[in-house]
């Protein structure tokens, strides 16, 4: 237990330099580039005195380095600061939008795994047959389909032509989300309040976005599962299991797949940032009120603190998932000692 | 072969260089290669055909369409695909096929330029970092790993938004994302290669660092870089299109597939399927071409993979 704890602490400490690099990069890029929140807020025709006063109030007239030090000091106190455009703390809109992004990301991940792993196993079992080629072709195609285009096409078929799925938003217009909006995770909120009709509506809205996100990433997992299953199926322990007369399905799913899962878990961590990137585009396509949309909105307003805040949260999210992946990895592979 | 008294030899040589002889030779080499590499080879060729066709389209757009991509009087507004307008027209009456043809110039240009730029920055940094291996290596690796582990698109969005619309700006925004890819690849390879006996030997005979890097390490790194470069172009294509899809890429007036998609999105509820289908299909096809080229190359250059 002590070992696990010290490992966790070391891992968490290691993410600090990464956050620091990203922060510095974004901080500098935001301020070196043309455009600033004051002119975005007041428009181009405000008198110079008003602009200067506003800049002074926001601390934008200080030298860049002083602003940077101020910002780091603020962060050290776990304070993301206040928005420069709206009268709110940076964390307020982030906490409001984060659940939507997490819901979308994780349901996308589930779709990815549900499509990727079974198809990969199937392709490996039927190696060099028509089925194998078809699955590999599908994997290659999904890899090259832009996630936003996949979203648009699904919207067109299922939303417009067949009219069976909604194409925008997290919940129907006629449902009052304030009735159950507690954690912001609509799946949990509706279930906790026992509102099953609303729960169904949430899932119904979630369907197309998560299929969009999940399918486009499934190709990577199909290929990885296939490659690892091929190795695994050839190994001695599988031969031994077969020799003991264990049923073939059990050999494949219980024994071979379990060993092939280890690199898949690693890949999960690596692909998570791709998933987040895909989520931003999916949010745009499906008018999903998540972090990606928040980022884009505030970028147009040049709201530096919120942009920085969103980037920090994304980076934390990525590090957290890679930490989780490491723990799961150690849990499923007895050879790894923490 | 300069011996002119041997007439028959000359004749044979001449025959080999005639067009028919060349073609026969090419077919021979091709079928030999096809037999040797099977599937991988066909993937590579298919990729090359896709890329070749689209490159041809960017160079000679006039052959493919008589319309201008910005001509708002090309036809009636929002008509479905027909003989007159192969892919229909958009909400402003512009011909979508013409926009697809001319749009290929933008996306291909940006993707290739961005990949070249990332390679031009990432490769030297990776070489130096891997070769030097001191504190500079540690600092560079930390920076590159941080960027690498972060969702690239978000970084590209931040850069593109701050730089503002423009072909050069979007190229820079896309290239930032992929610098770490080259850096990590080249650094890893350099670390490996610098322990090889031939590098040690060159060092032993007093070769300068520049010579060792340029003549012994770099040529050995470049083979894998080629594969990654091709896959990288495929990625850049999708990133470029994504940036212009969310409205961060290019000023209006430059035909671009991503921008056409976002335009089509507005008219999707009214069932204008052609406005989104064709630009998206082109993005996918172009990315597929470069992916196939890269995968084919990877498997041909690394025969160990063929077992799978």
Coordinates of C-alpha atoms in Angstrom, one line a residue:
Chain A
X1 CA 0.0 0.0 0.0
X2 CA 2.8 2.4 0.9
X3 CA 4.5 1.6 -2.4
X4 CA 1.3 2.3 -4.3
X5 CA 0.9 5.6 -2.5
X6 CA 4.4 6.8 -3.2
X7 CA 4.0 5.8 -6.8
X8 CA 0.8 7.8 -7.1
X9 CA 2.5 10.8 -5.5
X10 CA 5.4 10.5 -7.9
X11 CA 3.1 10.3 -10.9
X12 CA 1.1 13.3 -9.8
X13 CA 4.2 15.4 -9.2
X14 CA 5.4 14.4 -12.7
X15 CA 2.4 16.0 -14.3
X16 CA 3.3 19.4 -12.9
X17 CA 6.1 20.1 -15.4
X18 CA 3.8 19.1 -18.2
X19 CA 1.1 21.5 -17.0
X20 CA 3.7 24.2 -16.6
X21 CA 5.0 23.8 -20.2
X22 CA 1.5 23.9 -21.7
X23 CA 0.5 26.9 -19.5
X24 CA 3.6 28.9 -20.4
X25 CA 3.1 28.1 -24.1
X26 CA -0.6 29.2 -24.0
X27 CA 0.1 32.2 -21.9
X28 CA 2.8 33.5 -24.2
X29 CA 0.8 32.7 -27.4
X30 CA -2.3 34.4 -26.2
X31 CA -0.5 37.6 -25.3
X32 CA 2.0 37.8 -28.1
X33 CA -0.6 37.4 -30.8
X34 CA -2.7 40.4 -32.0
X35 CA -6.0 41.1 -30.5
X36 CA -6.9 41.5 -26.8
X37 CA -9.9 41.2 -24.6
X38 CA -10.4 44.9 -24.1
X39 CA -10.8 45.6 -27.8
X40 CA -12.9 42.4 -28.2
X41 CA -15.2 43.7 -25.4
X42 CA -15.4 47.4 -26.3
X43 CA -15.2 47.2 -30.0
X44 CA -12.8 49.2 -32.2
X45 CA -14.2 52.7 -31.5
X46 CA -13.8 53.1 -27.8
X47 CA -11.9 56.2 -26.7
X48 CA -8.3 55.5 -25.7
X49 CA -8.8 56.6 -22.1
X50 CA -11.6 54.0 -21.6
X51 CA -9.4 51.3 -23.1
X52 CA -6.4 52.2 -20.9
X53 CA -8.6 52.2 -17.8
X54 CA -10.0 48.8 -18.6
X55 CA -6.6 47.4 -19.3
X56 CA -5.3 48.7 -16.0
X57 CA -8.3 47.2 -14.2
X58 CA -7.5 43.8 -15.8
X59 CA -3.8 44.0 -15.2
X60 CA -3.1 43.9 -18.9
X61 CA -0.8 47.0 -18.8
X62 CA 1.8 45.3 -16.7
X63 CA 4.8 43.8 -18.3
X64 CA 4.3 40.3 -19.7
X65 CA 6.6 38.7 -17.2
X66 CA 4.9 40.4 -14.3
X67 CA 1.5 39.1 -15.6
X68 CA 3.0 35.7 -15.9
X69 CA 4.3 35.6 -12.3
X70 CA 1.0 36.9 -11.0
X71 CA -0.8 34.1 -12.9
X72 CA 1.5 31.4 -11.6
X73 CA 1.1 32.7 -8.0
X74 CA -2.7 32.6 -8.5
X75 CA -2.5 29.0 -9.8
X76 CA -0.4 27.9 -6.9
X77 CA -3.3 28.9 -4.7
X78 CA -5.6 26.7 -6.9
X79 CA -7.3 29.7 -8.2
X80 CA -8.0 29.9 -11.9
X81 CA -8.9 33.6 -11.7
X82 CA -11.8 35.6 -13.0
X83 CA -13.1 36.0 -16.5
X84 CA -12.1 39.2 -18.2
X85 CA -15.3 39.5 -20.1
X86 CA -18.1 38.3 -17.9
X87 CA -18.4 38.9 -14.2
X88 CA -17.7 35.3 -13.0
X89 CA -15.0 33.1 -11.7
X90 CA -13.2 31.0 -14.4
X91 CA -14.2 27.8 -12.7
X92 CA -17.9 28.6 -12.9
X93 CA -18.5 28.0 -16.7
X94 CA -16.0 25.2 -16.6
X95 CA -17.8 23.3 -13.9
X96 CA -21.0 23.9 -15.8
X97 CA -19.7 22.5 -19.1
X98 CA -17.4 19.8 -17.9
X99 CA -20.0 17.1 -17.1
X100 CA -21.4 17.4 -20.7
X101 CA -17.9 16.7 -22.1
X102 CA -17.2 13.9 -19.7
X103 CA -20.5 12.2 -20.5
X104 CA -19.8 12.5 -24.2
X105 CA -16.2 11.3 -23.9
X106 CA -16.9 8.3 -21.8
X107 CA -19.9 7.1 -23.8
X108 CA -17.8 7.6 -27.0
X109 CA -15.1 5.5 -25.3
X110 CA -17.6 2.7 -24.5
X111 CA -18.7 2.6 -28.2
X112 CA -15.1 2.5 -29.3
X113 CA -14.3 -0.5 -27.1
X114 CA -17.6 -2.3 -27.9
X115 CA -16.9 -2.0 -31.6
X116 CA -13.1 -2.2 -31.6
X117 CA -12.4 -5.2 -29.4
X118 CA -14.9 -7.7 -30.7
X119 CA -14.2 -6.9 -34.3
X120 CA -10.4 -7.1 -33.6
X121 CA -10.8 -10.5 -32.0
X122 CA -13.0 -11.7 -34.8
X123 CA -10.5 -10.5 -37.4
X124 CA -7.6 -12.3 -35.6
X125 CA -9.6 -15.6 -35.4
X126 CA -10.3 -15.5 -39.1
X127 CA -6.9 -14.3 -40.1
X128 CA -6.4 -13.9 -43.9
X129 CA -10.0 -14.6 -44.8
X130 CA -12.5 -12.4 -46.4
X131 CA -14.0 -11.4 -43.0
X132 CA -10.5 -10.4 -41.8
X133 CA -9.9 -8.2 -44.8
X134 CA -13.3 -6.6 -44.5
X135 CA -12.7 -5.8 -40.9
X136 CA -9.3 -4.4 -41.6
X137 CA -10.7 -2.3 -44.4
X138 CA -13.3 -1.0 -42.1
X139 CA -10.6 -0.1 -39.6
X140 CA -8.6 1.8 -42.1
X141 CA -11.6 3.7 -43.4
X142 CA -12.8 4.7 -39.9
X143 CA -9.3 6.0 -39.2
X144 CA -9.5 8.4 -42.1
X145 CA -13.1 9.6 -41.7
X146 CA -13.1 13.0 -40.1
X147 CA -15.1 12.8 -37.0
X148 CA -17.2 15.9 -37.9
X149 CA -18.1 14.5 -41.3
X150 CA -19.1 11.2 -39.7
X151 CA -21.3 13.3 -37.4
X152 CA -22.8 15.3 -40.2
X153 CA -23.6 12.1 -42.2
X154 CA -25.2 10.4 -39.2
X155 CA -27.2 13.5 -38.6
X156 CA -28.4 13.5 -42.2
X157 CA -29.4 9.9 -42.3
X158 CA -30.8 9.3 -38.8
X159 CA -31.8 12.9 -37.9
X160 CA -33.1 14.4 -41.1
X161 CA -34.0 11.6 -43.6
X162 CA -35.2 9.0 -41.1
X163 CA -36.0 11.5 -38.4
X164 CA -35.4 9.0 -35.6
X165 CA -32.6 10.7 -33.6
X166 CA -32.2 14.4 -32.5
X167 CA -29.3 16.2 -34.1
X168 CA -28.6 18.8 -31.4
X169 CA -28.4 19.3 -27.7
X170 CA -28.2 17.1 -24.6
X171 CA -31.9 17.0 -23.8
X172 CA -35.3 17.7 -25.5
X173 CA -36.5 21.3 -25.6
X174 CA -39.7 20.5 -23.7
X175 CA -37.9 18.9 -20.7
X176 CA -37.0 21.2 -17.9
X177 CA -33.5 20.2 -16.9
X178 CA -33.5 22.4 -13.8
X179 CA -35.8 19.7 -12.2
X180 CA -32.9 17.2 -11.9
X181 CA -29.8 19.2 -12.7
X182 CA -27.7 18.5 -9.6
X183 CA -24.3 17.1 -10.7
X184 CA -24.6 18.2 -14.3
X185 CA -24.2 14.6 -15.4
X186 CA -27.7 14.1 -16.9
X187 CA -27.4 10.3 -16.9
X188 CA -26.8 10.3 -13.2
X189 CA -29.1 13.1 -12.3
X190 CA -32.2 11.6 -14.1
X191 CA -31.5 8.2 -12.6
X192 CA -31.1 9.5 -9.1
X193 CA -34.3 11.4 -9.3
X194 CA -36.0 8.4 -10.7
X195 CA -37.1 10.2 -13.9
X196 CA -36.8 7.4 -16.4
X197 CA -38.6 9.2 -19.2
X198 CA -36.0 12.0 -19.0
X199 CA -33.3 9.4 -18.6
X200 CA -34.4 7.8 -21.9
X201 CA -34.4 11.2 -23.5
X202 CA -30.8 11.9 -22.4
X203 CA -29.6 8.6 -23.8
X204 CA -31.5 9.3 -27.0
X205 CA -29.7 12.6 -27.4
X206 CA -26.4 11.0 -26.5
X207 CA -26.7 8.2 -29.1
X208 CA -25.6 9.9 -32.3
X209 CA -22.7 12.0 -30.8
X210 CA -21.2 9.0 -29.0
X211 CA -21.6 6.7 -32.0
X212 CA -19.9 9.4 -34.0
X213 CA -17.0 9.7 -31.6
X214 CA -16.8 6.0 -30.9
X215 CA -16.8 4.8 -34.5
X216 CA -14.1 7.1 -35.7
X217 CA -11.7 5.9 -33.0
X218 CA -12.6 2.2 -33.2
X219 CA -10.2 1.6 -36.1
X220 CA -7.2 2.0 -33.9
X221 CA -8.5 -0.5 -31.4
X222 CA -9.6 -3.0 -34.1
X223 CA -6.0 -3.0 -35.4
X224 CA -4.4 -3.2 -32.0
X225 CA -6.7 -6.0 -30.8
X226 CA -6.1 -8.0 -33.9
X227 CA -2.3 -7.7 -33.8
X228 CA -2.2 -8.6 -30.1
X229 CA -4.7 -11.4 -30.4
X230 CA -2.6 -12.9 -33.2
X231 CA 0.4 -13.0 -30.9
X232 CA -1.7 -14.2 -28.0
X233 CA -3.4 -17.0 -29.9
X234 CA 0.0 -18.3 -31.1
X235 CA 1.5 -18.5 -27.6
X236 CA 2.2 -21.6 -25.6
X237 CA -0.4 -21.0 -22.9
X238 CA -3.2 -20.9 -25.4
X239 CA -1.9 -24.2 -26.9
X240 CA -1.8 -25.7 -23.4
X241 CA -5.4 -24.4 -22.7
X242 CA -6.6 -25.9 -25.9
X243 CA -4.9 -29.2 -25.1
X244 CA -6.8 -29.3 -21.8
X245 CA -9.9 -29.4 -23.9
X246 CA -11.2 -25.9 -22.9
X247 CA -14.0 -24.7 -25.2
X248 CA -12.7 -22.6 -28.0
X249 CA -14.7 -19.5 -27.1
X250 CA -13.4 -19.7 -23.6
X251 CA -9.9 -20.1 -24.9
X252 CA -10.3 -17.0 -27.0
X253 CA -12.1 -14.7 -24.7
X254 CA -11.0 -15.8 -21.2
X255 CA -7.4 -16.7 -21.8
X256 CA -6.1 -15.1 -25.0
X257 CA -8.0 -11.8 -24.9
X258 CA -7.1 -11.3 -21.2
X259 CA -3.4 -11.2 -22.2
X260 CA -4.0 -9.2 -25.3
X261 CA -5.8 -6.6 -23.2
X262 CA -2.7 -5.2 -21.6
X263 CA -1.4 -3.2 -24.6
X264 CA -5.0 -2.2 -25.3
X265 CA -5.2 -0.6 -21.9
X266 CA -2.0 1.3 -22.6
X267 CA -3.4 2.4 -26.0
X268 CA -6.5 3.6 -24.2
X269 CA -4.4 6.1 -22.3
X270 CA -2.6 7.3 -25.4
X271 CA -5.8 7.6 -27.4
X272 CA -7.6 9.6 -24.7
X273 CA -6.2 12.9 -26.0
X274 CA -7.5 12.0 -29.5
X275 CA -10.8 11.3 -27.9
X276 CA -10.9 14.7 -26.3
X277 CA -9.9 16.3 -29.6
X278 CA -12.7 14.4 -31.3
X279 CA -15.1 15.4 -28.6
X280 CA -14.5 19.1 -29.4
X281 CA -15.4 18.6 -33.0
X282 CA -18.4 16.4 -32.1
X283 CA -19.6 19.1 -29.7
X284 CA -19.4 21.6 -32.5
X285 CA -21.3 19.3 -34.8
X286 CA -24.0 18.4 -32.4
X287 CA -24.3 21.7 -30.6
X288 CA -23.3 19.9 -27.4
X289 CA -22.8 22.4 -24.6
X290 CA -19.4 21.2 -23.4
X291 CA -15.9 22.4 -22.8
X292 CA -15.0 22.5 -26.5
X293 CA -17.8 25.0 -27.2
X294 CA -16.8 27.0 -24.2
X295 CA -13.2 27.2 -25.4
X296 CA -14.3 28.3 -28.9
X297 CA -16.7 30.9 -27.6
X298 CA -14.1 32.4 -25.3
X299 CA -11.4 32.4 -27.9
X300 CA -13.5 34.7 -30.0
X301 CA -13.9 37.0 -27.0
X302 CA -10.2 36.8 -26.2
X303 CA -11.1 35.9 -22.6
X304 CA -7.6 34.8 -21.6
X305 CA -8.2 33.5 -18.1
X306 CA -11.0 31.2 -19.2
X307 CA -9.0 29.9 -22.2
X308 CA -6.1 29.1 -19.9
X309 CA -8.4 27.6 -17.4
X310 CA -10.0 25.3 -20.0
X311 CA -6.6 24.2 -21.2
X312 CA -5.5 23.4 -17.7
X313 CA -8.6 21.4 -17.1
X314 CA -8.0 19.5 -20.3
X315 CA -4.4 18.8 -19.4
X316 CA -5.4 17.6 -15.9
X317 CA -8.1 15.4 -17.5
X318 CA -5.5 13.8 -19.7
X319 CA -3.0 13.3 -16.9
X320 CA -5.7 11.8 -14.6
X321 CA -6.7 9.3 -17.2
X322 CA -3.1 8.3 -17.9
X323 CA -2.7 7.8 -14.2
X324 CA -5.8 5.7 -14.0
X325 CA -4.5 3.7 -17.0
X326 CA -1.3 3.0 -15.2
X327 CA -3.1 1.8 -12.1
X328 CA -5.4 -0.5 -14.1
X329 CA -2.4 -1.7 -16.0
X330 CA -0.7 -2.7 -12.8
X331 CA -3.9 -4.3 -11.6
X332 CA -4.4 -6.6 -14.6
X333 CA -0.8 -7.4 -15.3
X334 CA 0.7 -9.3 -12.3
X335 CA 4.2 -8.8 -13.8
X336 CA 4.1 -5.1 -13.2
X337 CA 5.0 -4.1 -9.7
X338 CA 4.3 -0.5 -8.7
Chain B
X1 CA 29.3 -1.0 -73.1
X2 CA 31.1 1.5 -75.3
X3 CA 32.6 -1.2 -77.4
X4 CA 31.1 -0.4 -80.8
X5 CA 32.5 -3.5 -82.5
X6 CA 30.0 -5.6 -80.7
X7 CA 26.9 -4.6 -82.8
X8 CA 24.5 -7.1 -81.2
X9 CA 25.1 -5.7 -77.7
X10 CA 24.3 -2.2 -79.0
X11 CA 21.2 -3.3 -80.6
X12 CA 20.0 -5.0 -77.5
X13 CA 20.8 -1.9 -75.5
X14 CA 18.8 0.3 -78.0
X15 CA 15.8 -2.1 -77.8
X16 CA 15.8 -1.9 -74.0
X17 CA 15.6 1.9 -74.1
X18 CA 12.7 2.0 -76.7
X19 CA 9.3 2.9 -75.2
X20 CA 8.1 -0.7 -75.6
X21 CA 11.2 -2.0 -73.9
X22 CA 10.8 0.4 -71.1
X23 CA 7.2 -0.5 -70.6
X24 CA 8.1 -4.2 -70.6
X25 CA 10.8 -3.6 -68.1
X26 CA 8.4 -1.5 -65.9
X27 CA 5.7 -4.2 -66.0
X28 CA 8.3 -6.9 -65.2
X29 CA 9.6 -4.9 -62.2
X30 CA 6.1 -4.2 -61.1
X31 CA 4.9 -7.8 -61.3
X32 CA 8.0 -8.9 -59.5
X33 CA 7.5 -6.4 -56.8
X34 CA 3.8 -7.2 -56.6
X35 CA 4.5 -10.9 -56.2
X36 CA 7.1 -10.2 -53.6
X37 CA 5.1 -7.8 -51.5
X38 CA 1.6 -8.9 -52.2
X39 CA -1.1 -6.9 -50.3
X40 CA 1.3 -4.2 -49.0
X41 CA 2.3 -3.3 -52.5
X42 CA -1.3 -2.9 -53.7
X43 CA -2.1 -0.7 -50.8
X44 CA 0.9 1.5 -51.6
X45 CA -0.1 1.7 -55.3
X46 CA -3.7 2.5 -54.5
X47 CA -2.6 5.2 -52.2
X48 CA -0.3 6.6 -54.9
X49 CA -3.1 6.6 -57.5
X50 CA -5.4 8.5 -55.1
X51 CA -2.7 11.1 -54.3
X52 CA -1.7 11.3 -58.0
X53 CA -5.2 12.0 -59.2
X54 CA -5.8 14.7 -56.6
X55 CA -2.4 16.3 -57.2
X56 CA -3.2 16.4 -60.9
X57 CA -6.5 18.1 -60.0
X58 CA -4.7 20.8 -58.0
X59 CA -2.3 21.5 -60.9
X60 CA -4.8 21.4 -63.8
X61 CA -8.1 22.3 -62.2
X62 CA -9.3 23.8 -65.6
X63 CA -9.4 20.3 -67.1
X64 CA -11.9 19.1 -64.5
X65 CA -14.4 21.9 -64.3
X66 CA -15.4 24.9 -66.4
X67 CA -16.8 26.8 -63.4
X68 CA -14.9 29.1 -61.1
X69 CA -15.2 28.1 -57.4
X70 CA -16.2 31.6 -56.4
X71 CA -18.7 32.2 -59.2
X72 CA -22.0 32.9 -57.6
X73 CA -23.8 32.6 -60.9
X74 CA -22.6 29.2 -61.8
X75 CA -26.2 27.9 -61.5
X76 CA -29.4 28.2 -59.5
X77 CA -29.0 28.1 -55.8
X78 CA -29.1 24.7 -54.0
X79 CA -29.8 22.4 -56.8
X80 CA -29.2 18.6 -56.4
X81 CA -26.4 17.0 -58.4
X82 CA -27.2 16.8 -62.1
X83 CA -25.4 16.6 -65.5
X84 CA -24.8 20.3 -65.5
X85 CA -23.6 20.4 -61.9
X86 CA -22.0 17.1 -61.0
X87 CA -22.2 17.7 -57.2
X88 CA -25.0 20.3 -57.2
X89 CA -24.7 23.9 -56.2
X90 CA -24.6 25.5 -52.7
X91 CA -26.7 28.2 -51.1
X92 CA -24.9 31.0 -53.1
X93 CA -25.3 29.3 -56.4
X94 CA -21.6 28.1 -56.6
X95 CA -20.8 24.9 -58.3
X96 CA -19.7 22.4 -55.6
X97 CA -17.6 20.2 -57.9
X98 CA -15.6 23.4 -58.8
X99 CA -15.2 24.1 -55.2
X100 CA -14.1 20.6 -54.5
X101 CA -11.5 20.7 -57.4
X102 CA -10.1 24.1 -56.4
X103 CA -10.4 23.4 -52.7
X104 CA -7.9 20.5 -53.1
X105 CA -5.2 23.2 -53.7
X106 CA -5.8 24.7 -50.3
X107 CA -5.9 21.5 -48.2
X108 CA -3.1 19.7 -50.0
X109 CA -0.9 22.8 -49.9
X110 CA -1.5 23.5 -46.2
X111 CA -1.1 19.8 -45.2
X112 CA 2.1 19.3 -47.1
X113 CA 3.6 22.6 -46.0
X114 CA 2.6 22.0 -42.4
X115 CA 4.2 18.6 -42.4
X116 CA 7.4 19.9 -44.0
X117 CA 7.5 22.6 -41.4
X118 CA 7.0 20.2 -38.5
X119 CA 9.7 17.9 -40.0
X120 CA 12.1 20.8 -40.5
X121 CA 11.8 21.8 -36.9
X122 CA 11.3 18.4 -35.3
X123 CA 14.0 16.4 -37.0
X124 CA 17.0 18.7 -36.3
X125 CA 15.8 19.1 -32.7
X126 CA 15.4 15.3 -32.3
X127 CA 18.9 14.7 -33.8
X128 CA 20.6 17.2 -31.5
X129 CA 18.6 16.2 -28.5
X130 CA 19.3 12.5 -29.0
X131 CA 23.0 13.0 -29.9
X132 CA 23.9 15.5 -27.2
X133 CA 21.9 13.8 -24.4
X134 CA 22.7 16.4 -21.7
X135 CA 20.4 18.9 -20.0
X136 CA 19.3 20.3 -23.3
X137 CA 18.0 16.9 -24.1
X138 CA 16.1 16.8 -20.9
X139 CA 14.5 20.2 -21.3
X140 CA 13.6 19.6 -25.0
X141 CA 12.1 16.2 -24.2
X142 CA 10.0 17.6 -21.4
X143 CA 8.6 20.3 -23.6
X144 CA 8.0 17.9 -26.5
X145 CA 6.4 15.3 -24.3
X146 CA 4.1 17.8 -22.8
X147 CA 2.9 19.0 -26.1
X148 CA 2.6 15.4 -27.4
X149 CA 0.5 14.2 -24.5
X150 CA -1.9 17.1 -24.9
X151 CA -4.8 16.9 -27.4
X152 CA -3.1 18.4 -30.5
X153 CA -6.3 19.8 -31.9
X154 CA -6.9 22.0 -28.9
X155 CA -3.4 23.5 -29.2
X156 CA -4.0 24.0 -32.9
X157 CA -7.2 25.8 -32.1
X158 CA -5.5 28.1 -29.7
X159 CA -2.8 28.9 -32.2
X160 CA -5.1 29.3 -35.1
X161 CA -7.5 31.6 -33.1
X162 CA -4.7 33.8 -32.0
X163 CA -2.9 34.0 -35.4
X164 CA -6.2 34.8 -37.2
X165 CA -7.4 33.5 -40.5
X166 CA -4.9 33.0 -43.3
X167 CA -3.2 30.3 -45.3
X168 CA 0.2 30.8 -43.7
X169 CA -1.3 31.1 -40.2
X170 CA -3.3 27.9 -40.5
X171 CA -0.1 26.1 -41.8
X172 CA 1.8 27.2 -38.7
X173 CA -1.1 26.2 -36.3
X174 CA -1.2 22.7 -37.8
X175 CA 2.5 22.3 -37.8
X176 CA 2.9 23.0 -34.1
X177 CA 0.9 19.9 -33.3
X178 CA 3.2 17.5 -35.2
X179 CA 6.7 18.8 -34.2
X180 CA 6.8 16.4 -31.2
X181 CA 6.0 13.5 -33.5
X182 CA 9.2 14.0 -35.5
X183 CA 11.2 14.9 -32.4
X184 CA 10.3 11.8 -30.5
X185 CA 10.8 9.5 -33.5
X186 CA 14.2 11.0 -34.5
X187 CA 15.5 11.3 -30.9
X188 CA 14.7 7.6 -30.2
X189 CA 16.3 6.5 -33.4
X190 CA 19.4 8.7 -32.8
X191 CA 19.8 7.3 -29.3
X192 CA 19.9 3.8 -30.8
X193 CA 22.0 4.5 -33.8
X194 CA 24.7 6.5 -32.0
X195 CA 25.7 3.3 -30.2
X196 CA 26.2 1.4 -33.4
X197 CA 29.7 0.2 -34.2
X198 CA 29.9 2.2 -37.4
X199 CA 29.2 5.4 -35.5
X200 CA 31.8 4.5 -32.9
X201 CA 34.3 3.8 -35.7
X202 CA 33.7 7.1 -37.4
X203 CA 34.2 8.8 -34.0
X204 CA 37.4 6.8 -33.5
X205 CA 38.9 8.0 -36.8
X206 CA 38.2 11.6 -35.6
X207 CA 35.1 12.5 -37.6
X208 CA 33.5 15.8 -36.5
X209 CA 30.1 15.8 -34.7
X210 CA 28.6 17.5 -37.7
X211 CA 29.8 14.7 -40.0
X212 CA 28.6 12.0 -37.7
X213 CA 25.2 13.5 -37.5
X214 CA 24.8 14.4 -41.1
X215 CA 26.5 11.4 -42.8
X216 CA 26.0 8.5 -40.5
X217 CA 23.0 9.1 -38.3
X218 CA 20.7 11.2 -40.4
X219 CA 20.6 8.8 -43.4
X220 CA 19.6 6.0 -41.2
X221 CA 16.9 7.9 -39.5
X222 CA 15.3 9.2 -42.7
X223 CA 13.7 5.8 -43.8
X224 CA 11.3 5.8 -40.9
X225 CA 10.8 9.5 -41.2
X226 CA 9.4 8.9 -44.7
X227 CA 6.7 6.6 -43.4
X228 CA 5.8 9.0 -40.6
X229 CA 5.8 11.9 -43.0
X230 CA 3.2 10.3 -45.2
X231 CA 0.9 9.4 -42.2
X232 CA 1.5 12.9 -40.9
X233 CA 0.2 14.5 -44.1
X234 CA -3.0 12.4 -43.6
X235 CA -3.3 13.7 -40.1
X236 CA -2.6 17.3 -41.1
X237 CA -5.3 17.0 -43.8
X238 CA -7.8 16.2 -41.1
X239 CA -6.6 18.8 -38.7
X240 CA -6.6 21.5 -41.4
X241 CA -10.1 20.6 -42.4
X242 CA -11.2 20.5 -38.7
X243 CA -9.8 24.0 -38.1
X244 CA -11.6 25.5 -41.0
X245 CA -14.7 23.5 -40.2
X246 CA -14.9 25.2 -36.8
X247 CA -14.3 28.5 -38.5
X248 CA -10.8 29.2 -37.5
X249 CA -8.8 28.5 -40.7
X250 CA -9.1 30.6 -43.7
X251 CA -10.5 33.9 -44.9
X252 CA -13.7 33.7 -46.9
X253 CA -13.1 33.5 -50.6
X254 CA -10.5 30.7 -50.6
X255 CA -12.3 27.5 -51.5
X256 CA -11.7 25.0 -48.8
X257 CA -13.4 21.6 -48.0
X258 CA -13.6 22.1 -44.3
X259 CA -15.3 25.5 -44.8
X260 CA -17.7 24.0 -47.3
X261 CA -18.7 21.4 -44.7
X262 CA -19.5 24.0 -42.1
X263 CA -21.5 25.9 -44.7
X264 CA -23.4 22.6 -45.5
X265 CA -24.0 22.0 -41.9
X266 CA -26.3 25.0 -41.8
X267 CA -28.5 23.6 -44.5
X268 CA -28.4 20.1 -43.3
X269 CA -31.9 20.2 -41.6
X270 CA -33.4 21.1 -45.0
X271 CA -31.9 18.0 -46.5
X272 CA -29.2 19.5 -48.8
X273 CA -27.2 16.3 -48.6
X274 CA -24.8 17.1 -51.4
X275 CA -23.4 20.1 -49.6
X276 CA -21.8 18.0 -46.9
X277 CA -21.4 14.6 -48.7
X278 CA -18.9 15.6 -51.3
X279 CA -16.4 17.8 -49.5
X280 CA -16.3 15.3 -46.6
X281 CA -15.8 12.4 -49.0
X282 CA -12.9 14.3 -50.5
X283 CA -11.2 14.9 -47.1
X284 CA -11.6 11.2 -46.3
X285 CA -10.3 10.1 -49.7
X286 CA -7.2 12.3 -49.6
X287 CA -6.4 11.3 -46.0
X288 CA -6.9 7.6 -47.0
X289 CA -4.5 8.0 -49.9
X290 CA -1.7 9.2 -47.7
X291 CA -2.5 6.7 -45.0
X292 CA -2.3 3.9 -47.5
X293 CA 0.9 5.2 -48.9
X294 CA 2.4 5.3 -45.4
X295 CA 1.2 1.9 -44.4
X296 CA 2.3 0.3 -47.6
X297 CA 5.8 1.9 -47.2
X298 CA 5.9 0.9 -43.5
X299 CA 5.2 -2.8 -44.3
X300 CA 7.6 -2.9 -47.3
X301 CA 10.4 -1.2 -45.4
X302 CA 9.8 -3.4 -42.4
X303 CA 9.2 -7.0 -43.6
X304 CA 8.9 -8.3 -40.1
X305 CA 5.4 -6.8 -40.0
X306 CA 4.3 -9.0 -42.9
X307 CA 3.7 -11.8 -40.6
X308 CA 0.5 -10.2 -39.5

